[in-house]
């Protein structure tokens, strides 16, 4: 984040707890155990030019909608793509 924000350098995807949790919930990664593993898997398929945007988008999403405790699945546009959303809304896929 520092390199991206201060120097506009794209050095990788910054993965914090929000990004890690959301990517696992949406199965964008293979049940990674650490943010570092999540980063490595994301960087294998996310285009390099989007690295900086991934963190910004998912952190805000994780802080407002896809929270660790009491996610707001009813408001989420991805609720039918996510096991958490399907379970919380009692919907079968």
Tab-separated table of C-alpha atoms in Angstrom:
chain	number	residue	atom	x	y	z
A	1	UNK	CA	0.000	0.000	0.000
A	2	UNK	CA	2.823	2.368	0.837
A	3	UNK	CA	4.535	1.926	-2.539
A	4	UNK	CA	1.233	2.261	-4.372
A	5	UNK	CA	0.006	5.300	-2.478
A	6	UNK	CA	3.234	7.242	-2.150
A	7	UNK	CA	5.076	6.339	-5.335
A	8	UNK	CA	2.355	4.978	-7.638
A	9	UNK	CA	4.357	1.742	-7.924
A	10	UNK	CA	2.529	-1.507	-8.467
A	11	UNK	CA	4.459	-4.039	-6.361
A	12	UNK	CA	1.698	-6.556	-5.611
A	13	UNK	CA	-1.734	-7.012	-4.083
A	14	UNK	CA	-1.962	-5.797	-0.509
A	15	UNK	CA	-3.913	-8.426	1.429
A	16	UNK	CA	-5.237	-7.581	4.879
A	17	UNK	CA	-7.830	-9.453	6.935
A	18	UNK	CA	-10.719	-8.074	4.852
A	19	UNK	CA	-9.232	-9.111	1.511
A	20	UNK	CA	-8.188	-12.492	2.934
A	21	UNK	CA	-11.667	-13.209	4.343
A	22	UNK	CA	-13.604	-12.085	1.265
A	23	UNK	CA	-11.415	-13.980	-1.207
A	24	UNK	CA	-11.896	-17.161	0.799
A	25	UNK	CA	-15.658	-16.625	1.170
A	26	UNK	CA	-16.031	-16.121	-2.568
A	27	UNK	CA	-13.666	-19.020	-3.306
A	28	UNK	CA	-11.357	-16.788	-5.334
A	29	UNK	CA	-8.547	-18.675	-3.601
A	30	UNK	CA	-8.227	-22.295	-2.470
A	31	UNK	CA	-8.988	-21.982	1.266
A	32	UNK	CA	-5.800	-20.114	2.055
A	33	UNK	CA	-4.681	-20.001	5.682
A	34	UNK	CA	-2.746	-16.710	5.659
A	35	UNK	CA	-2.964	-13.342	3.902
A	36	UNK	CA	0.400	-14.087	2.277
A	37	UNK	CA	-0.963	-17.246	0.680
A	38	UNK	CA	-4.052	-15.324	-0.435
A	39	UNK	CA	-1.832	-12.670	-2.024
A	40	UNK	CA	0.162	-15.280	-3.940
A	41	UNK	CA	-2.955	-16.998	-5.285
A	42	UNK	CA	-4.627	-13.724	-6.273
A	43	UNK	CA	-1.525	-12.526	-8.068
A	44	UNK	CA	-1.607	-15.685	-10.199
A	45	UNK	CA	-4.890	-14.713	-11.874
A	46	UNK	CA	-5.605	-11.023	-11.257
A	47	UNK	CA	-4.143	-8.851	-14.030
A	48	UNK	CA	-1.173	-6.805	-12.815
A	49	UNK	CA	-2.824	-3.517	-13.761
A	50	UNK	CA	-5.629	-4.243	-11.238
A	51	UNK	CA	-3.441	-5.067	-8.222
A	52	UNK	CA	-3.851	-1.635	-6.611
A	53	UNK	CA	-7.609	-1.599	-7.077
A	54	UNK	CA	-8.209	-5.031	-5.510
A	55	UNK	CA	-7.234	-3.919	-2.021
A	56	UNK	CA	-9.111	-0.612	-2.163
A	57	UNK	CA	-12.329	-2.228	-3.360
A	58	UNK	CA	-12.298	-5.243	-1.061
A	59	UNK	CA	-11.274	-3.408	2.120
A	60	UNK	CA	-14.218	-1.020	1.805
A	61	UNK	CA	-16.520	-3.917	0.964
A	62	UNK	CA	-15.239	-5.843	3.992
A	63	UNK	CA	-15.713	-2.886	6.316
A	64	UNK	CA	-19.266	-2.112	5.233
A	65	UNK	CA	-20.935	-5.237	3.780
A	66	UNK	CA	-18.890	-8.436	4.085
A	67	UNK	CA	-18.016	-8.076	7.754
A	68	UNK	CA	-16.390	-10.859	9.757
A	69	UNK	CA	-19.226	-10.821	12.288
A	70	UNK	CA	-22.763	-10.247	11.050
A	71	UNK	CA	-22.106	-9.736	7.339
A	72	UNK	CA	-24.877	-7.855	5.554
A	73	UNK	CA	-25.592	-10.594	3.030
A	74	UNK	CA	-29.053	-9.227	2.273
A	75	UNK	CA	-27.372	-6.100	0.817
A	76	UNK	CA	-24.620	-7.944	-1.036
A	77	UNK	CA	-24.790	-8.267	-4.820
A	78	UNK	CA	-22.691	-11.444	-4.567
A	79	UNK	CA	-24.872	-13.211	-1.996
A	80	UNK	CA	-25.781	-16.018	-4.390
A	81	UNK	CA	-22.098	-16.626	-5.223
A	82	UNK	CA	-21.028	-17.052	-1.614
A	83	UNK	CA	-21.726	-19.925	0.769
A	84	UNK	CA	-21.998	-17.480	3.666
A	85	UNK	CA	-24.644	-15.498	1.782
A	86	UNK	CA	-26.554	-18.592	0.750
A	87	UNK	CA	-26.556	-19.922	4.316
A	88	UNK	CA	-27.506	-16.612	5.942
A	89	UNK	CA	-30.326	-16.047	3.458
A	90	UNK	CA	-31.457	-19.697	3.580
A	91	UNK	CA	-31.136	-20.085	-0.198
A	92	UNK	CA	-29.951	-23.206	-1.987
A	93	UNK	CA	-27.634	-22.887	-4.957
